[in-house]
mmCIF file of C-alpha atoms in Angstrom:
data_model
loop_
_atom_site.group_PDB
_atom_site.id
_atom_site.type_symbol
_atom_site.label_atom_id
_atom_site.label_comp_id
_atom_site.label_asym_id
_atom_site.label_seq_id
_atom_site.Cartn_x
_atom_site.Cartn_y
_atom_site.Cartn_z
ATOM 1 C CA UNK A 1 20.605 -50.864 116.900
ATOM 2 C CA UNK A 2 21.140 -47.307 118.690
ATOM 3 C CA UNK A 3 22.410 -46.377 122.521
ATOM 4 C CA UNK A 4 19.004 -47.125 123.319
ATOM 5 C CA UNK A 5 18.472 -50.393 122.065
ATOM 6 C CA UNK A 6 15.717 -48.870 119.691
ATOM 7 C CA UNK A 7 16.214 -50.927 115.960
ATOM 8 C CA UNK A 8 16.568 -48.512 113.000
ATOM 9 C CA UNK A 9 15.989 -49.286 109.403
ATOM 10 C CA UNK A 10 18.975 -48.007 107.218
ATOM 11 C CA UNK A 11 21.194 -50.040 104.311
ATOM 12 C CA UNK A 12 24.819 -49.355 106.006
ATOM 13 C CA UNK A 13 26.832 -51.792 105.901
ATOM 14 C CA UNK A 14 28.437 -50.489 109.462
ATOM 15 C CA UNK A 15 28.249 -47.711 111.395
ATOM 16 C CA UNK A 16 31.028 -45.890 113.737
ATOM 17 C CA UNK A 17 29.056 -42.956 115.532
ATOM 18 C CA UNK A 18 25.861 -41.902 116.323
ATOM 19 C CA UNK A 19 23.876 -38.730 117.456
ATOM 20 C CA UNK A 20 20.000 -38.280 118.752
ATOM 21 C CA UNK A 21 18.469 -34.874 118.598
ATOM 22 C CA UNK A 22 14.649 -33.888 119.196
ATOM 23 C CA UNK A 23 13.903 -35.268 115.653
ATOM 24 C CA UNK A 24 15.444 -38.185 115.325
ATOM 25 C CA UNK A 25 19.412 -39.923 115.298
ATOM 26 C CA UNK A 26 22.160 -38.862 112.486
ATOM 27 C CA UNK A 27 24.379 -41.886 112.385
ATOM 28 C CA UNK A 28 28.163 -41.972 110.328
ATOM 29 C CA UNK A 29 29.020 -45.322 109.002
ATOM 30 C CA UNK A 30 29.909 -47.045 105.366
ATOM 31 C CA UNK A 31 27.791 -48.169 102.767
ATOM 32 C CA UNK A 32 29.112 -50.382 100.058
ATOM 33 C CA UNK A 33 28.335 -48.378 96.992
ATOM 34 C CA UNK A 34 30.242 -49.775 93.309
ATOM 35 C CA UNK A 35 32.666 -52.327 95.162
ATOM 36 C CA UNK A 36 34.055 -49.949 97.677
ATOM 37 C CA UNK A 37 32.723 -48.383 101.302
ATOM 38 C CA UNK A 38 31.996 -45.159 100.868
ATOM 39 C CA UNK A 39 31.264 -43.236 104.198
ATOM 40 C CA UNK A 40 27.529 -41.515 104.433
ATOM 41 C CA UNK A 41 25.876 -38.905 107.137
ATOM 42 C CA UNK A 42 22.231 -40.496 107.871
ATOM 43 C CA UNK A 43 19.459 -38.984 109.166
ATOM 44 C CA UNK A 44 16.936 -41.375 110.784
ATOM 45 C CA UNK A 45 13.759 -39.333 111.574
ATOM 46 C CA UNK A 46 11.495 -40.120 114.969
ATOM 47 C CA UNK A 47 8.594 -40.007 112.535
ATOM 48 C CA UNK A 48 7.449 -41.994 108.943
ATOM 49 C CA UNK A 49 9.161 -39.406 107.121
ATOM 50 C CA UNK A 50 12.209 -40.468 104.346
ATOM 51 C CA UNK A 51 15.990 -41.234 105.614
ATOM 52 C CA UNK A 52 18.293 -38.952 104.317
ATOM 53 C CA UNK A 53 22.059 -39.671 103.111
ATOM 54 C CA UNK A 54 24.798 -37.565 102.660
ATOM 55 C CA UNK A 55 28.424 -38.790 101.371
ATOM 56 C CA UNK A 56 31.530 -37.922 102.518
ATOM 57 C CA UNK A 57 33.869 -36.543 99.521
ATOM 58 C CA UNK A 58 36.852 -37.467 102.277
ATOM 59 C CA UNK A 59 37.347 -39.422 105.726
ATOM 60 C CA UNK A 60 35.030 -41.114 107.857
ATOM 61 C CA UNK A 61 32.434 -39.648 110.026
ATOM 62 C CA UNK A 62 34.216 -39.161 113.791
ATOM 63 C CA UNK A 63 31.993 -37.258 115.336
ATOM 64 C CA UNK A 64 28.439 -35.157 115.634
ATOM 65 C CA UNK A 65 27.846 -31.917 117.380
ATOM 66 C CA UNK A 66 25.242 -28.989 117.477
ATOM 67 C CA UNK A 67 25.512 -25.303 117.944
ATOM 68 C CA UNK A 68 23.076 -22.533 117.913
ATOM 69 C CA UNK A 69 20.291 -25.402 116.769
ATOM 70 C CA UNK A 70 22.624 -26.330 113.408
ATOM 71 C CA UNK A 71 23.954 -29.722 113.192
ATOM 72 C CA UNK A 72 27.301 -30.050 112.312
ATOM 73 C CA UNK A 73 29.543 -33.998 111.336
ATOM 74 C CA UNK A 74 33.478 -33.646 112.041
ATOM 75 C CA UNK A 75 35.381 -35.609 109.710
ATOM 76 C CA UNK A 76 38.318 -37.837 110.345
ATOM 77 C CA UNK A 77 40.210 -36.174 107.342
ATOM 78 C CA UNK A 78 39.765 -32.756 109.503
ATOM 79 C CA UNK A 79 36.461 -31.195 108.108
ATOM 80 C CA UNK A 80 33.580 -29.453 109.758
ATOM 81 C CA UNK A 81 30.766 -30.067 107.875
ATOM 82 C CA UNK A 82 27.423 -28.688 108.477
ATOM 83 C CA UNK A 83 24.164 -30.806 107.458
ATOM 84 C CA UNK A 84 21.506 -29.166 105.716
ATOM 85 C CA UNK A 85 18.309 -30.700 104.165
ATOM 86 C CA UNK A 86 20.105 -31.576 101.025
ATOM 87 C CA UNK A 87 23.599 -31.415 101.477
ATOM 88 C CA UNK A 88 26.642 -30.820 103.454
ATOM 89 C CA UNK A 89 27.747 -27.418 103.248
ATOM 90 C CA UNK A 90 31.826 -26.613 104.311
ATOM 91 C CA UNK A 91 32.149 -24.354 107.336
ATOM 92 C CA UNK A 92 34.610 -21.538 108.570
ATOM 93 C CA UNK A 93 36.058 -24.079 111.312
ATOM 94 C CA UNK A 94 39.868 -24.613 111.645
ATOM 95 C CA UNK A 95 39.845 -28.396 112.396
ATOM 96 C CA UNK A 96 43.060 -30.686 112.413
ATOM 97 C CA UNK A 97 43.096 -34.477 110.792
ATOM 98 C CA UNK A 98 41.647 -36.943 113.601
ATOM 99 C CA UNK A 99 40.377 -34.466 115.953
ATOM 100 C CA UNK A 100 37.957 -35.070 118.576
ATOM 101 C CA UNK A 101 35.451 -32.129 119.879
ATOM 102 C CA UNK A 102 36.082 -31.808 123.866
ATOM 103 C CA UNK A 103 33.937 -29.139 124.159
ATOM 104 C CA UNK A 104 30.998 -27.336 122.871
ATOM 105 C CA UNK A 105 30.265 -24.735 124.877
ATOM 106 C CA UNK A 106 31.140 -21.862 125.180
ATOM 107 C CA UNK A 107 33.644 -22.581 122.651
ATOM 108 C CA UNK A 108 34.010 -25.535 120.025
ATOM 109 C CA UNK A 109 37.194 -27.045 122.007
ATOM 110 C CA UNK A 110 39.012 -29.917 119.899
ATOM 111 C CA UNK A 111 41.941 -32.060 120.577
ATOM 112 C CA UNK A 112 44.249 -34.675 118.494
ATOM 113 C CA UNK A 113 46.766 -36.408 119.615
ATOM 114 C CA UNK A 114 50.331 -36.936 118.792
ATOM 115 C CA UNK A 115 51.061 -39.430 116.180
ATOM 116 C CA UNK A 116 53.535 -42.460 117.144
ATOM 117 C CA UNK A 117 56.988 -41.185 115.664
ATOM 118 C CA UNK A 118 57.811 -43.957 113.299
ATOM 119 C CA UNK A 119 54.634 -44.881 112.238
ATOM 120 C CA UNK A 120 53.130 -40.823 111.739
ATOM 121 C CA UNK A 121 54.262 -37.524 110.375
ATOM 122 C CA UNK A 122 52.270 -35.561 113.733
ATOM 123 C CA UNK A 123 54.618 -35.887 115.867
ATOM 124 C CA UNK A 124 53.277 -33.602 118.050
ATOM 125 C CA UNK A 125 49.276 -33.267 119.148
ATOM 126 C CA UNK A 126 47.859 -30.393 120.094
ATOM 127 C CA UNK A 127 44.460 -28.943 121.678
ATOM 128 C CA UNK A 128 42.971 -25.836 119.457
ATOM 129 C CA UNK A 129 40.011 -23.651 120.067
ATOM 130 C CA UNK A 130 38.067 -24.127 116.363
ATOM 131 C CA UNK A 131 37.685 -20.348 115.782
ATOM 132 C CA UNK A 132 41.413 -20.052 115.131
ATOM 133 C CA UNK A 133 41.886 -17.950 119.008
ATOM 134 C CA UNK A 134 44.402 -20.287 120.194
ATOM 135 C CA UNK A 135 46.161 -23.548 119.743
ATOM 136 C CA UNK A 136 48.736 -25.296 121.752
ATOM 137 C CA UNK A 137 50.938 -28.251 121.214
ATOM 138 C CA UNK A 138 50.593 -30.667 123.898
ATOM 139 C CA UNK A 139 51.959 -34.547 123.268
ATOM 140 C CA UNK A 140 49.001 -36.590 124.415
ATOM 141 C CA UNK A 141 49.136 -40.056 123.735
ATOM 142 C CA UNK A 142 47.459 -41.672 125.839
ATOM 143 C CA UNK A 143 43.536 -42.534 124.070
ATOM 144 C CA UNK A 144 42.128 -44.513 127.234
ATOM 145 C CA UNK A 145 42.509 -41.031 128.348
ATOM 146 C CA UNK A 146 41.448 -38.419 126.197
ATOM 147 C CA UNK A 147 41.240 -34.445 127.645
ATOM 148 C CA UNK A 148 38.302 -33.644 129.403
ATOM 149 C CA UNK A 149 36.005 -30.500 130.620
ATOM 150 C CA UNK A 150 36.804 -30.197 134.351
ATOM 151 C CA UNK A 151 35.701 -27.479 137.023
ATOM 152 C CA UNK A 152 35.143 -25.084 133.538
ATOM 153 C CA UNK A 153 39.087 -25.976 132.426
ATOM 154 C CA UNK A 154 39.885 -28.222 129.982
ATOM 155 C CA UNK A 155 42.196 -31.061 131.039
ATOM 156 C CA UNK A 156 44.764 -33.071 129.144
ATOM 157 C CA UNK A 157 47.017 -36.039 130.346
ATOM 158 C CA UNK A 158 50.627 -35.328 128.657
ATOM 159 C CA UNK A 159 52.975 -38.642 128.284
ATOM 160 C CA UNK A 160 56.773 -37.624 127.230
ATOM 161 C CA UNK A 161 59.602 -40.043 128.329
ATOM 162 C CA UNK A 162 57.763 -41.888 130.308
ATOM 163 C CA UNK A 163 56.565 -39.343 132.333
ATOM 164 C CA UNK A 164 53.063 -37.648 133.332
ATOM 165 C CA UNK A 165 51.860 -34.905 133.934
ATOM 166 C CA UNK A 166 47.826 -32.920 133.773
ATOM 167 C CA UNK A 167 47.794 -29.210 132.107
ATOM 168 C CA UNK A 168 44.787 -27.720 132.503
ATOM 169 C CA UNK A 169 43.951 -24.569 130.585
ATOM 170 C CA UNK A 170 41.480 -22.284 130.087
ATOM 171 C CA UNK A 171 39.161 -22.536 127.407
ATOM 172 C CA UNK A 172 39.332 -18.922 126.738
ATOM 173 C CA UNK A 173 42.381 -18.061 126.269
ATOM 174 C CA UNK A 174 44.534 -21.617 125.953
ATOM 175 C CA UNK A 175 46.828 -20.233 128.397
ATOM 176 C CA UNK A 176 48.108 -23.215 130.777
ATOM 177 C CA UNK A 177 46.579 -22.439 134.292
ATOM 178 C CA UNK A 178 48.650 -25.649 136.069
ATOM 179 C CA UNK A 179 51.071 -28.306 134.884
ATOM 180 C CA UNK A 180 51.566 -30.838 137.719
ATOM 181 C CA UNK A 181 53.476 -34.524 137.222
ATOM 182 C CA UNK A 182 51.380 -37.418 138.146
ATOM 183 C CA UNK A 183 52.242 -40.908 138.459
ATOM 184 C CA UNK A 184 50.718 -43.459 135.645
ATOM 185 C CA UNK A 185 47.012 -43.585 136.096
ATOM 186 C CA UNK A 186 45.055 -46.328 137.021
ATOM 187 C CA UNK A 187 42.630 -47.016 133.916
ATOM 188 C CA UNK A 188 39.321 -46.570 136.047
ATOM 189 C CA UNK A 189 40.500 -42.934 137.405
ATOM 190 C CA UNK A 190 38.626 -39.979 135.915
ATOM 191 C CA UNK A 191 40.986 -37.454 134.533
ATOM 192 C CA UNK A 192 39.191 -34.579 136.496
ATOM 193 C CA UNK A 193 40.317 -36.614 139.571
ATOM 194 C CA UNK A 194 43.809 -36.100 138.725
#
């Protein structure tokens, strides 16, 4: 079942992430395949035509995005993959394990976050710019919060020692435009709001 409530035939066995354009949805789950869940790219088209499936050689599908008309699935293992009729074809994007895209345009904006120190080698997350212009360690933590585009800045809630505090930079550049503590936010408050 998509966002819509609209029923899709497909053979995964679950799905994690979905993605409509003008021709139909791609959708990133598992499909049991020899004993073991191997993670697929699907392609469910608006019309009669065929699915397609694509496998992942690593990771899980995180996350869809377009640019310039190309689709494009982010992998969990730190990938940047775009989709092509018969295949997924590697890309020129610099792309960190567990990243999630914040921003698309005008520049593909991602984010990860810092690992928890016993339990995780990053130890420190970071917010990059996926052409390789700039990338800046930040230790965000908190996922019920993840950075956001605000006012044409990007904004990230930073968590060390029990403090907070909202950076905002500038998607440009990465330089940090404001840093500015904040007390613990309420779990319904927007982070542009902050």
């Amino acid at each position: 079942m998509l966002p819509n409530d609209i029923k899709v035939p497909n053979d995964l066995d679950s799905i994690n992430t979905t993605f409509e354009s003008n021709d139909g949805w791609f959708i990133g789950g598992y499909k049991i395949i020899d004993e073991s869940n191997a993670a697929v790219v699907v392609f469910v088209p608006n019309d009669e035509s065929a699915i397609k499936y694509w496998s992942l050689d690593t990771g899980y599908v995180s996350q869809f995005f377009k640019v310039n008309d190309s689709f494009y699935v982010l992998s969990s293992a730190g990938e940047a993959l775009k989709i092509e009729k018969d295949r997924l074809v590697a890309t020129s994007y610099k792309v960190k394990p567990k990243s999630t895209l914040i921003v698309e345009e005008p520049y593909l904006i991602a984010c990860h976050p810092r690992g928890w120190a016993k339990l995780s080698s990053v130890n420190t997350g970071s917010c990059y710019r996926l052409d390789g212009v700039w990338d800046i360690d930040l230790s965000w933590t908190h996922i019920g919060t993840p950075p956001k585009l605000c006012d044409g800045n990007l904004k990230v809630l930073i968590t060390t020692n029990k403090s907070w505090s909202v950076v905002s930079i500038d998607l440009e550049t990465g330089e940090t435009l404001q840093s500015r503590k904040v007390a613990k936010p309420k779990s319904d408050v927007s982070l542009c709001e902050l």
